[in-house]
PDB file of C-alpha atoms and ligand atoms in Angstrom:
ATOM      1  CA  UNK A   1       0.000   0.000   0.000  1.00  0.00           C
ATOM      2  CA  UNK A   2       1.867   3.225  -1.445  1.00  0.00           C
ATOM      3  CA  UNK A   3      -1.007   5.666  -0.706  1.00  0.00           C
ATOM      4  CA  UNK A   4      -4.156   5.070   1.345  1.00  0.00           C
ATOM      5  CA  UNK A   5      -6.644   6.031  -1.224  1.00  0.00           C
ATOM      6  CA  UNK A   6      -9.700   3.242  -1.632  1.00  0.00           C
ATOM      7  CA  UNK A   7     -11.428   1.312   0.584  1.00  0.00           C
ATOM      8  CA  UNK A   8     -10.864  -1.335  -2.503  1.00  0.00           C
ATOM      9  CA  UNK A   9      -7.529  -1.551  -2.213  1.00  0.00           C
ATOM     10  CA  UNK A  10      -7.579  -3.151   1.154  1.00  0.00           C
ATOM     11  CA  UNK A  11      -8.108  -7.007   2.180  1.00  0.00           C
ATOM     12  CA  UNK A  12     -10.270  -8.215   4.312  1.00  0.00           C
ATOM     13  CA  UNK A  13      -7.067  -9.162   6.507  1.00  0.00           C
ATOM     14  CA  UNK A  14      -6.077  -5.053   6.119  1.00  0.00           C
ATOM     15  CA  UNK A  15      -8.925  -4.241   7.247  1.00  0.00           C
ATOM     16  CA  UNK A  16      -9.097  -6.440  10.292  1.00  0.00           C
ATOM     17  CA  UNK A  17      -5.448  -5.557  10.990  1.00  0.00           C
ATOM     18  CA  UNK A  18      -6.394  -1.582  11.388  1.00  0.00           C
ATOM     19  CA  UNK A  19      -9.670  -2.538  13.551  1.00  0.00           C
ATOM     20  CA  UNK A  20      -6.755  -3.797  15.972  1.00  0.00           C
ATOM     21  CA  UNK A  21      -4.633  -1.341  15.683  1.00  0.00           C
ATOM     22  CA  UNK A  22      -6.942   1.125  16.311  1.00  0.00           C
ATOM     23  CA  UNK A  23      -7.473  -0.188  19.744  1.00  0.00           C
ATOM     24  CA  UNK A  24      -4.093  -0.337  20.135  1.00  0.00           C
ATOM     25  CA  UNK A  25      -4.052   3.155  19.395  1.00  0.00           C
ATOM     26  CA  UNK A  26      -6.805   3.897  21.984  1.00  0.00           C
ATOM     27  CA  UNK A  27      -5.124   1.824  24.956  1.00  0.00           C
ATOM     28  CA  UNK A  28      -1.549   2.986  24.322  1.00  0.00           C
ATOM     29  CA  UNK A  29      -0.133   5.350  21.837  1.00  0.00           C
ATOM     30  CA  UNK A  30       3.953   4.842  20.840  1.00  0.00           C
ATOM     31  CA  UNK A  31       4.588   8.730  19.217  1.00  0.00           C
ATOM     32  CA  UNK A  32       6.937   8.332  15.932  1.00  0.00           C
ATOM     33  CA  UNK A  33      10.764   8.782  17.125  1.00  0.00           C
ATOM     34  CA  UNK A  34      11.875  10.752  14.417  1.00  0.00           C
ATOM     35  CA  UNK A  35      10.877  14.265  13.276  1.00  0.00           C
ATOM     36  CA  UNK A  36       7.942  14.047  11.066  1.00  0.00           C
ATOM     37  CA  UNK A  37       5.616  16.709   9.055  1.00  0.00           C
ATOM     38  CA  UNK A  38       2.513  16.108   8.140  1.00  0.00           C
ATOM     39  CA  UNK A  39       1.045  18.303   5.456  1.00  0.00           C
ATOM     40  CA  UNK A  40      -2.798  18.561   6.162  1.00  0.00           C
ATOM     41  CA  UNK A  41      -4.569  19.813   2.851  1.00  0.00           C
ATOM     42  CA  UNK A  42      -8.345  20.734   2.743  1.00  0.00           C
ATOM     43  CA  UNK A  43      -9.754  22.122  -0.079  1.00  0.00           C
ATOM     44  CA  UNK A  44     -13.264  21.561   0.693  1.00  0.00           C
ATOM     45  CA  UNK A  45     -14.449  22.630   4.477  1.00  0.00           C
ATOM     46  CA  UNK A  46     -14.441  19.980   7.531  1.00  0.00           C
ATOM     47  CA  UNK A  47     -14.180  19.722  11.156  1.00  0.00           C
ATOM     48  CA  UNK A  48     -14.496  16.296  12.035  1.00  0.00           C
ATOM     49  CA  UNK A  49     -12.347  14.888   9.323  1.00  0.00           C
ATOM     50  CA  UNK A  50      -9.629  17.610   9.586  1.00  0.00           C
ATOM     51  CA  UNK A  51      -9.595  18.458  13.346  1.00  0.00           C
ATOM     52  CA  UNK A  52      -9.367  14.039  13.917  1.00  0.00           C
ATOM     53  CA  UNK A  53      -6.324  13.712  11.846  1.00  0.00           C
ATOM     54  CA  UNK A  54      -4.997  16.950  13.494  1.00  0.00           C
ATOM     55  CA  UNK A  55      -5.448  15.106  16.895  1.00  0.00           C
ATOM     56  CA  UNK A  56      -4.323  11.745  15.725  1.00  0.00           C
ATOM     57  CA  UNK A  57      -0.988  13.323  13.737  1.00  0.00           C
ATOM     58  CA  UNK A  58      -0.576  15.487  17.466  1.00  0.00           C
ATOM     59  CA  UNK A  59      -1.191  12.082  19.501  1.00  0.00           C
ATOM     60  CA  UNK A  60       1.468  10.452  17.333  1.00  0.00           C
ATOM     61  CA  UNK A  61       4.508  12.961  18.007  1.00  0.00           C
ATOM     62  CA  UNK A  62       3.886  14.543  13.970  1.00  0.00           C
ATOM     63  CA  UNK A  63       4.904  18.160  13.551  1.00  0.00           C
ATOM     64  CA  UNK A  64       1.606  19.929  11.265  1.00  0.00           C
ATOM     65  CA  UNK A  65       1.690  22.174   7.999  1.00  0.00           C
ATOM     66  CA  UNK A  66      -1.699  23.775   8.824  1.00  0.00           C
ATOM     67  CA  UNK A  67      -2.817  24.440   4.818  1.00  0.00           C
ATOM     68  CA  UNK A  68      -5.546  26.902   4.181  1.00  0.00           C
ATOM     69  CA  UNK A  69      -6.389  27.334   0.287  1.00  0.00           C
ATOM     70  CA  UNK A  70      -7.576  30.341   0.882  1.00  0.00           C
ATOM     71  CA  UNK A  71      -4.162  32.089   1.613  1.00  0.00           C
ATOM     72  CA  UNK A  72      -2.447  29.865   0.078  1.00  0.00           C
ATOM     73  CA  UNK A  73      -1.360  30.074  -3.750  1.00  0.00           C
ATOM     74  CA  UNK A  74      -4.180  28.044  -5.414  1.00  0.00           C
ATOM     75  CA  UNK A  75      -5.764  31.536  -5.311  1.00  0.00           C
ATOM     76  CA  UNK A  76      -2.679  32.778  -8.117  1.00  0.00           C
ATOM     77  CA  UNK A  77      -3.760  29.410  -9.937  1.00  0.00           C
ATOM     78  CA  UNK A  78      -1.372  26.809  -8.273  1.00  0.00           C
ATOM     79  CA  UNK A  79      -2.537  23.513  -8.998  1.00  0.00           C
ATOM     80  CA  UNK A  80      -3.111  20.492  -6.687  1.00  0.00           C
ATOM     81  CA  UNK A  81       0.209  18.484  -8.010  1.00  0.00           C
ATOM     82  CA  UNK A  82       2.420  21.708  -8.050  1.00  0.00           C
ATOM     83  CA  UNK A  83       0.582  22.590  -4.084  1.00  0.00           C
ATOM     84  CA  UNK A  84       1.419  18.748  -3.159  1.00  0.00           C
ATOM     85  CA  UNK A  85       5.006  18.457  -4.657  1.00  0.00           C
ATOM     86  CA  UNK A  86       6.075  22.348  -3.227  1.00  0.00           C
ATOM     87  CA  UNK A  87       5.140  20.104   0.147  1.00  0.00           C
ATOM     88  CA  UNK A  88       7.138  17.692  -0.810  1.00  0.00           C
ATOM     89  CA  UNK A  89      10.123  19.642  -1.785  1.00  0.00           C
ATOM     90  CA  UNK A  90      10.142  21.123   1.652  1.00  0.00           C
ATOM     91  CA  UNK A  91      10.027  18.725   4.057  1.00  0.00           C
ATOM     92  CA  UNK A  92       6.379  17.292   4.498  1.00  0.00           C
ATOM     93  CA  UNK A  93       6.667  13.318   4.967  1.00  0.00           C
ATOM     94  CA  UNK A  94       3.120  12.491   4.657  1.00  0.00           C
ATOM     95  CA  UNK A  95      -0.327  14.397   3.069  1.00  0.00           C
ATOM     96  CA  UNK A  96      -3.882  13.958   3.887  1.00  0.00           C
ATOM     97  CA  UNK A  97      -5.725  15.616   1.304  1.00  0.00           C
ATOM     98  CA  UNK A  98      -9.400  16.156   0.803  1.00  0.00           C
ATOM     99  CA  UNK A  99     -10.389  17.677  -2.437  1.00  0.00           C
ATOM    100  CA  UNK A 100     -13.920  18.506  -4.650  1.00  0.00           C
ATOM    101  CA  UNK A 101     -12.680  16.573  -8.025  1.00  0.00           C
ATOM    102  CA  UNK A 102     -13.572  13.062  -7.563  1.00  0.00           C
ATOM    103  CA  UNK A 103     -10.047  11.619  -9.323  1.00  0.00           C
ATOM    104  CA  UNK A 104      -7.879  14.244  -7.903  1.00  0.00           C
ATOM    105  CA  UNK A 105      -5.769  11.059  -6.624  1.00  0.00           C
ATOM    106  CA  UNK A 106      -4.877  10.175 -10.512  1.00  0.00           C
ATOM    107  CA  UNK A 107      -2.765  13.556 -11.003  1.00  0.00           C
ATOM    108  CA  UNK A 108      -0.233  12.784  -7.679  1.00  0.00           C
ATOM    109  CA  UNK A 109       0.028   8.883  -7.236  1.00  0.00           C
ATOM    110  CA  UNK A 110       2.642   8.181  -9.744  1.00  0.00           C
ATOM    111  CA  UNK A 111       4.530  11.265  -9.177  1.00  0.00           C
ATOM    112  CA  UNK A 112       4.677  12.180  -5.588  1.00  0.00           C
ATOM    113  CA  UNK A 113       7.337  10.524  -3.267  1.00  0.00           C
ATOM    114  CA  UNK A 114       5.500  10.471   0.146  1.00  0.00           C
ATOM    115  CA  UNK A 115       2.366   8.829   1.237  1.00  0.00           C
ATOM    116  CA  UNK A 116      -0.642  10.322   1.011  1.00  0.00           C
ATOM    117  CA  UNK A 117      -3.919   9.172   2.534  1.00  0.00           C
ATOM    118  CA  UNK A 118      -7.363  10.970   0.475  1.00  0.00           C
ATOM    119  CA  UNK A 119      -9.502  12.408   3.411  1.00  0.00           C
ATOM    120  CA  UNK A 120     -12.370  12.513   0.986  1.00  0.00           C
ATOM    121  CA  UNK A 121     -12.735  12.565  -3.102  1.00  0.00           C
ATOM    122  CA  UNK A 122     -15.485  14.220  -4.637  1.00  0.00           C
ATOM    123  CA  UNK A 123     -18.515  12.007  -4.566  1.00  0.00           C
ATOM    124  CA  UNK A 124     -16.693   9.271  -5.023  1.00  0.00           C
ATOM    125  CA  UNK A 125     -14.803   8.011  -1.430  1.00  0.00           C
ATOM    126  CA  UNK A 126     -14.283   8.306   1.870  1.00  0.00           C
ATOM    127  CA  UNK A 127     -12.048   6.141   2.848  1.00  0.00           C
ATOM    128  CA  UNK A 128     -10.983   6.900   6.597  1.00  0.00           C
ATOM    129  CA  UNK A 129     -14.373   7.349   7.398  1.00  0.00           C
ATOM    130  CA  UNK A 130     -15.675   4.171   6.148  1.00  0.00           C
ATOM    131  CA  UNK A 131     -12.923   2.563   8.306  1.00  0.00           C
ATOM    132  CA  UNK A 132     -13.971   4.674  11.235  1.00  0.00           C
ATOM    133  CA  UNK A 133     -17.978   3.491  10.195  1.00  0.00           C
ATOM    134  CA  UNK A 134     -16.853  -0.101  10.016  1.00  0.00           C
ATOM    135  CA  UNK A 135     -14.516   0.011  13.320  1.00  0.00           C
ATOM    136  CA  UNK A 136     -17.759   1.601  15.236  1.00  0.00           C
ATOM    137  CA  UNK A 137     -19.641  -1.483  13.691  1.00  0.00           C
ATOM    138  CA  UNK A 138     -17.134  -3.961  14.717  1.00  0.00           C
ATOM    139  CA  UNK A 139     -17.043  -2.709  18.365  1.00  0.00           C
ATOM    140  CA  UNK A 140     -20.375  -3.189  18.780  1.00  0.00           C
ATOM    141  CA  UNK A 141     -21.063  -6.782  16.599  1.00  0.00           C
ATOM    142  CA  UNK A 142     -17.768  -8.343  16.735  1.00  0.00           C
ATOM    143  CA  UNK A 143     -18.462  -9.486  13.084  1.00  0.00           C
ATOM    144  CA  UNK A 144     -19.982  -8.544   9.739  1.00  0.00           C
ATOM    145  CA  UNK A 145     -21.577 -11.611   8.121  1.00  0.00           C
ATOM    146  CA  UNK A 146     -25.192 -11.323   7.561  1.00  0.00           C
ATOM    147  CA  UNK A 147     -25.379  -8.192   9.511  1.00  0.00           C
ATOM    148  CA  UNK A 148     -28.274  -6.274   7.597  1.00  0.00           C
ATOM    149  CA  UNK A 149     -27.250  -2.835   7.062  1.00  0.00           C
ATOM    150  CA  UNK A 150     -29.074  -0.428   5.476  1.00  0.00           C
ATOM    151  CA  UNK A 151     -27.297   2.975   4.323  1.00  0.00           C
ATOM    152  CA  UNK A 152     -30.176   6.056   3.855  1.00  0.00           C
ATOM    153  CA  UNK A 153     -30.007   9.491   2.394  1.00  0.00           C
ATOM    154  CA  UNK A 154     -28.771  11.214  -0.370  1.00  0.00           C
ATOM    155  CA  UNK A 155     -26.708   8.354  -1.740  1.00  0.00           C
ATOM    156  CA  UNK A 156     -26.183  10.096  -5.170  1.00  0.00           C
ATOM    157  CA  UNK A 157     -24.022  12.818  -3.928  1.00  0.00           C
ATOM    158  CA  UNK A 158     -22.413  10.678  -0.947  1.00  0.00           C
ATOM    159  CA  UNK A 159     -18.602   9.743  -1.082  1.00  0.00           C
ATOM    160  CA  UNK A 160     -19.433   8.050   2.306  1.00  0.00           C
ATOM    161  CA  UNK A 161     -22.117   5.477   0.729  1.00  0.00           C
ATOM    162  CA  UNK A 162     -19.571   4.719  -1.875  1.00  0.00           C
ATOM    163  CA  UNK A 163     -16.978   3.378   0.319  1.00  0.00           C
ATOM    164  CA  UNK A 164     -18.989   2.095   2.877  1.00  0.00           C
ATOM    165  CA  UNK A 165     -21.030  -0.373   0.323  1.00  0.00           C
ATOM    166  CA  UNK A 166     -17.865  -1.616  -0.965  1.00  0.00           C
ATOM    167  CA  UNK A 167     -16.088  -2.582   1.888  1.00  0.00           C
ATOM    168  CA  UNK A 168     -19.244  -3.325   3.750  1.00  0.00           C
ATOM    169  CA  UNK A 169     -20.578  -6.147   1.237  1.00  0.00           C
ATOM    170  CA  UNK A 170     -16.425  -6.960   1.140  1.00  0.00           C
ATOM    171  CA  UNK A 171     -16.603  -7.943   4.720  1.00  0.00           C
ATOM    172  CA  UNK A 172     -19.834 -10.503   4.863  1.00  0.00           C
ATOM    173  CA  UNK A 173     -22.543  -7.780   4.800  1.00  0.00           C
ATOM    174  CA  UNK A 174     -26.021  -7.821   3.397  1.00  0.00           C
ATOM    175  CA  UNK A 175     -26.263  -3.947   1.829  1.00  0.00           C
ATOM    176  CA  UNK A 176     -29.575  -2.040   1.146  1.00  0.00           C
ATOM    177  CA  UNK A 177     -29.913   1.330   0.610  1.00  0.00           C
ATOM    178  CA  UNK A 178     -32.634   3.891   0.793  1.00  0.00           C
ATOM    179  CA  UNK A 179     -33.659   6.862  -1.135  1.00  0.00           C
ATOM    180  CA  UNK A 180     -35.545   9.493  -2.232  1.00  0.00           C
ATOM    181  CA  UNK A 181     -36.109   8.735  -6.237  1.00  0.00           C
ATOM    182  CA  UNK A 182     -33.741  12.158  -6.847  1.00  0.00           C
ATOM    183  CA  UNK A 183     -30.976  10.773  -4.707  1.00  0.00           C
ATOM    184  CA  UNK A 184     -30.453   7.142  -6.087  1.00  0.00           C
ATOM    185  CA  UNK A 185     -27.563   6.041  -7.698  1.00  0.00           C
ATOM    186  CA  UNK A 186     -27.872   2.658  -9.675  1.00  0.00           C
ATOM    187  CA  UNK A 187     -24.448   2.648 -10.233  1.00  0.00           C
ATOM    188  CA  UNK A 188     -24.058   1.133  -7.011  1.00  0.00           C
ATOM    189  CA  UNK A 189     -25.380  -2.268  -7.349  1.00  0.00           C
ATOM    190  CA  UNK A 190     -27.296  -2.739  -4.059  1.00  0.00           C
ATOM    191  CA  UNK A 191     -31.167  -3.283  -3.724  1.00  0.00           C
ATOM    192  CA  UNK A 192     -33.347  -0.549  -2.892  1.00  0.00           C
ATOM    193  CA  UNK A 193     -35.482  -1.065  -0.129  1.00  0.00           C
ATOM    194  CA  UNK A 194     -38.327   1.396   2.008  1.00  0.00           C
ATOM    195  CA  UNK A 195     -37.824   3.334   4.881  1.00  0.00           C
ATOM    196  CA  UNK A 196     -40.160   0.771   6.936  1.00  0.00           C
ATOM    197  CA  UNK A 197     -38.676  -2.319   5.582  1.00  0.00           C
ATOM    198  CA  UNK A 198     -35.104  -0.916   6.465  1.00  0.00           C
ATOM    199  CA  UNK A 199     -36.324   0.151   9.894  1.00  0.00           C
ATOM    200  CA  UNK A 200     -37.976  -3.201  10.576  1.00  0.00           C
ATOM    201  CA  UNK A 201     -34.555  -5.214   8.839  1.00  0.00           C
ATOM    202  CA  UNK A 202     -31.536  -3.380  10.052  1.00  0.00           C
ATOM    203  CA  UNK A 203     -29.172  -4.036  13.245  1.00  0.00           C
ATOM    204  CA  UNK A 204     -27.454  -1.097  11.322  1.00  0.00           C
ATOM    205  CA  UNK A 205     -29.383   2.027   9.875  1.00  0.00           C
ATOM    206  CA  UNK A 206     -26.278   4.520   8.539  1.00  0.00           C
ATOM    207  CA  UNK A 207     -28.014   7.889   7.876  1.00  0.00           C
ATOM    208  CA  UNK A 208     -26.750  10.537   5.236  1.00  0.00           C
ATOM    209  CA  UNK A 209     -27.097  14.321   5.089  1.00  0.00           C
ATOM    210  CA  UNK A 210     -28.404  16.037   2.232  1.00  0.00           C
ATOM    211  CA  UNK A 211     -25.462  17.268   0.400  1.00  0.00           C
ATOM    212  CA  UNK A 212     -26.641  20.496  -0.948  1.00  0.00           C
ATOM    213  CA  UNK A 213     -23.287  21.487  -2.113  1.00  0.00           C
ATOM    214  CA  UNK A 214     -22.934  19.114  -4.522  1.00  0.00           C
ATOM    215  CA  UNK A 215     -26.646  19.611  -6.122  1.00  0.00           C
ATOM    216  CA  UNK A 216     -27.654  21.795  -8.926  1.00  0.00           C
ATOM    217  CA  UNK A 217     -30.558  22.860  -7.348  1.00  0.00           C
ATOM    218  CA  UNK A 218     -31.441  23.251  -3.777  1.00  0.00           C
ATOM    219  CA  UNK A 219     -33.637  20.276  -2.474  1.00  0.00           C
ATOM    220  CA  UNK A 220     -36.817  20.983  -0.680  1.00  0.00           C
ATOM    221  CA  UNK A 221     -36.801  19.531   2.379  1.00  0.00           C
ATOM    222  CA  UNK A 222     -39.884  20.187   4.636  1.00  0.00           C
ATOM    223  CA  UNK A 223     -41.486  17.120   4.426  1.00  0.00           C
ATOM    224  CA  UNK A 224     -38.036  15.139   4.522  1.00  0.00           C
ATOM    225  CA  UNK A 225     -37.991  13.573   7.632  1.00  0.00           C
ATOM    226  CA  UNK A 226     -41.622  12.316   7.748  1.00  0.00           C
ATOM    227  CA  UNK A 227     -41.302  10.961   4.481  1.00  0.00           C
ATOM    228  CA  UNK A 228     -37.765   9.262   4.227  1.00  0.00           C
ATOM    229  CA  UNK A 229     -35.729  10.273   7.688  1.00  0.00           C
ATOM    230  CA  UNK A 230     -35.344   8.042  11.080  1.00  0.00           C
ATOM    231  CA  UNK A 231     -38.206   9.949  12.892  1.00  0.00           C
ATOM    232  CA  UNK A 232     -39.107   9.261  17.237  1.00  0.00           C
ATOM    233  CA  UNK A 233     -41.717   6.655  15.805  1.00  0.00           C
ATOM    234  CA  UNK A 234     -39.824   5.081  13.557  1.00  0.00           C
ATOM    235  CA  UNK A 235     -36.930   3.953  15.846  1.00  0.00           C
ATOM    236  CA  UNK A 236     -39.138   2.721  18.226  1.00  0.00           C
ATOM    237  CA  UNK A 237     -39.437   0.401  15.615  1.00  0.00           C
ATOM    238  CA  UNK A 238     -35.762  -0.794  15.048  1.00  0.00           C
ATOM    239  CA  UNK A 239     -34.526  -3.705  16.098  1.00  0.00           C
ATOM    240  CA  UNK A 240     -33.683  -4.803  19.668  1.00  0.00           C
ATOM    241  CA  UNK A 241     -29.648  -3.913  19.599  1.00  0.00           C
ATOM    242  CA  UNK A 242     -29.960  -2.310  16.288  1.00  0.00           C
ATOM    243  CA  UNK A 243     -27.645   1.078  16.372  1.00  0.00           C
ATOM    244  CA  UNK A 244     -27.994   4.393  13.967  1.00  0.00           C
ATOM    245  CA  UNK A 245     -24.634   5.671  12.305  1.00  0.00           C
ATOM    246  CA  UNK A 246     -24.436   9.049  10.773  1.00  0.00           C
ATOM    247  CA  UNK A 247     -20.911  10.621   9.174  1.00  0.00           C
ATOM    248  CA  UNK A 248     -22.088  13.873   9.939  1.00  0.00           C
ATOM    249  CA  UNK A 249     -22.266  16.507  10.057  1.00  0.00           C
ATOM    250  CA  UNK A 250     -26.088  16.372  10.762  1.00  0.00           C
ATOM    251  CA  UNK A 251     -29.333  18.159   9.625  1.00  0.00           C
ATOM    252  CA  UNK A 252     -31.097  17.562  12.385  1.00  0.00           C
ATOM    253  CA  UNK A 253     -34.906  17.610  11.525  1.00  0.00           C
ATOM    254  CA  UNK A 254     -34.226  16.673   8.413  1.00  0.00           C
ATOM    255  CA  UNK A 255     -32.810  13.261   7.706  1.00  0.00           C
ATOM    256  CA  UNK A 256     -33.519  12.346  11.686  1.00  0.00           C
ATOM    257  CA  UNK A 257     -35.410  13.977  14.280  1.00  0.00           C
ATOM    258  CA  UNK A 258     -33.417  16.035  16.543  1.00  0.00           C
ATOM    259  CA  UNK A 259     -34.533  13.983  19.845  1.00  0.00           C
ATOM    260  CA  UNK A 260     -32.335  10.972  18.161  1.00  0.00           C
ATOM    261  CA  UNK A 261     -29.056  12.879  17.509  1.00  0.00           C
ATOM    262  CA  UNK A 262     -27.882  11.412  21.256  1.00  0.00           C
ATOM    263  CA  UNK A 263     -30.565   8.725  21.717  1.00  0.00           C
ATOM    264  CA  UNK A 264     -29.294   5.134  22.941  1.00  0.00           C
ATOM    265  CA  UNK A 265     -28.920   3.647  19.470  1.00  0.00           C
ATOM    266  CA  UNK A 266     -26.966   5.940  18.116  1.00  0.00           C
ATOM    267  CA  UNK A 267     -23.532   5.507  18.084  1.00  0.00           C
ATOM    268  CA  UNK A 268     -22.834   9.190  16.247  1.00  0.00           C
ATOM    269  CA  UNK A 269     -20.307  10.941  18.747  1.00  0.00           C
ATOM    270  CA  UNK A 270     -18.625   7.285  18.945  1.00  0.00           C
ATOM    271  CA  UNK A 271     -18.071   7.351  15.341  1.00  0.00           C
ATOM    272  CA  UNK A 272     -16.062  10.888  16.296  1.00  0.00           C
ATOM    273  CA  UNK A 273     -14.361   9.443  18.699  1.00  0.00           C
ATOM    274  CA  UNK A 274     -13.203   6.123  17.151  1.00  0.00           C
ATOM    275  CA  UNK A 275     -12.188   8.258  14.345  1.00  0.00           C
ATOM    276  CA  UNK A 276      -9.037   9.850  16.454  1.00  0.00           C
ATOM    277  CA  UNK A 277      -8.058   5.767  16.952  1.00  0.00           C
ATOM    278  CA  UNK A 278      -8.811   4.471  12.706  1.00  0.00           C
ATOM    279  CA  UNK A 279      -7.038   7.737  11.460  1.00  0.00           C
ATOM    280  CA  UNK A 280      -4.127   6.673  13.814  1.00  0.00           C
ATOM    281  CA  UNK A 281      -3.840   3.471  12.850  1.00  0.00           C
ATOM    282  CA  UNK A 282      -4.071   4.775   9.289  1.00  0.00           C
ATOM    283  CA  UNK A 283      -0.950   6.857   9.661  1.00  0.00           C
ATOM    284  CA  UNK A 284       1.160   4.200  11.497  1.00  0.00           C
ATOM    285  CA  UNK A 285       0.160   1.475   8.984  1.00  0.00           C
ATOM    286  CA  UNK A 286       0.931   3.800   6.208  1.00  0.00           C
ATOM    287  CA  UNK A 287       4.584   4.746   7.509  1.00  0.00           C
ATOM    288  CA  UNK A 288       5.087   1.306   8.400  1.00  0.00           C
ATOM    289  CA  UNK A 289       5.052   0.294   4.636  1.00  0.00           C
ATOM    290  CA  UNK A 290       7.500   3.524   3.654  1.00  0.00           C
ATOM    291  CA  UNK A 291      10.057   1.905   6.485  1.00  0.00           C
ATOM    292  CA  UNK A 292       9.259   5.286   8.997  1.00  0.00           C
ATOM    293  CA  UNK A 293       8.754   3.925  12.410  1.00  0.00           C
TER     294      UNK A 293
HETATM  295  N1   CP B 301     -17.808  13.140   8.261  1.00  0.00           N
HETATM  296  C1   CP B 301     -17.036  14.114   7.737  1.00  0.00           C
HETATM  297  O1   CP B 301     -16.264  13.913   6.763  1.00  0.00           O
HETATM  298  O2   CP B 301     -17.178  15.310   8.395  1.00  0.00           O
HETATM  299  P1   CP B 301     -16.388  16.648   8.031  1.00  0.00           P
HETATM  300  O3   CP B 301     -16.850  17.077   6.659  1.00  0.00           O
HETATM  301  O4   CP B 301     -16.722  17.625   9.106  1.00  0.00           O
HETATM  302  O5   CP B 301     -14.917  16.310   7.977  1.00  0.00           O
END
């Protein structure tokens, strides 16, 4: 593993392997010996994503080139490679990059000589969070086969559903999704199923925001949650032991009803927390394979 890029470029056995290390990471953390910068680039916003690798890259003795595109000189027309290799040329040992184009990855893999780990693509992956998603799930099952999973939302503009089918069905999982006619994608191969049915099926209902950004016109949403979110009445209805997942951040009222946010099933701040622990692991796997311990 060169880069950390795809949720399909890892094994089942990878992906196992980081699930442990990741709770490695939470009982004990072993801080790199040697100086190490890592060059954090966001050129779309985020807090979770951005402010967990900040932590985990802090927790694990890295120094941090703090990147802001907006003072940077992408605004005199700098492009991503020329931005990633000026990082490379002075000193940065690892990037985390999170960018709008969905193949930004295919301009830098061939040509730039330190790791770098995609912190979201486009509409097209997530791949720390789905590891962060699956190592919440894992916690709390201890195993994916036949576990009925349902992801809901705006799958159509969601990097996050993208990954997490993938490695999801990769692992043993029955995946359904659930959508809103404007917000299916049948280029993911997975069965579409109803709100109720998914409610009444799932140990795991994983929720998605409605990515305005990324539509061409803005979505009405008043009658969202009655129609397609996790409302109070409907999660009385889940499963005994079933949890709720959400990437965040949240519209609350819209895809679930606010009272749920913090309910007992769901396991939403977890997912924030574990992701400290999965981006860790990330990182030391990563250097690992480049020979940095
Ligand atoms: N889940 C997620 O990627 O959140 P941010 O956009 O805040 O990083």
């Amino acid at each position: 593993m060169k880069h950390f890029l795809s949720v399909e470029q890892l094994t089942e056995q990878d992906m196992f392997e980081l699930f442990q290390l990741a709770k490695r990471c939470r009982e004990e953390i072993t801080p790199f010996k040697k100086q190490l910068f890592a060059a954090n680039l966001f050129f779309e916003p985020s807090t979770r994503t951005k402010m967990s690798f900040t932590v985990a890259e802090r927790k694990l003795g890295l120094e941090i080139l703090d990147f802001n595109p907006e003072t940077s000189s992408v605004k005199k027309g700098e492009t991503l490679y020329d931005t990633v290799r000026t990082l490379e040329a002075i000193g940065a040992d690892l990037a985390i990059i999170r960018h709008h184009d969905d193949d930004w990855m295919e301009t830098l893999t061939d040509h730039i000589s330190i790791p770098i780990i995609n912190a979201g693509a486009g509409k097209k992956e997530h791949p720390t969070q789905s590891m962060l998603d699956l190592f919440t799930i894992y916690e709390e099952f201890q195993t994916f086969k036949d576990l009925n999973m349902t992801i809901i939302g705006d799958i159509k503009h969601s990097r996050v559903a993208h990954s997490n089918a993938k490695a999801l069905e990769k692992l043993g999982a029955n995946v359904h999704l659930c959508a809103a006619p404007n917000f299916k994608d049948h280029s993911l191969n997975y069965p579409y199923i109803d709100i109720d049915q998914a409610i009444k099926q799932s140990d795991v209902i994983m929720l998605l925001r409605i990515q305005h950004e990324r539509h061409q016109h803005l979505s009405e949403t008043s009658d969202y949650l009655k129609t397609f979110g996790l409302t109070r009445d409907r999660e009385n209805m889940m499963k005994d032991g079933a949890i709720i997942l959400h990437p965040a951040p949240v519209n609350r009222g819209v895809e679930i009803a606010d009272s749920i946010v913090e309910c007992e099933r769901s396991r939403i701040f977890k997912q924030m927390e574990n992701g400290v622990y999965m981006r860790m692991a990330i990182i030391k796997k990563l250097l690992q394979k480049w020979g940095i311990e």
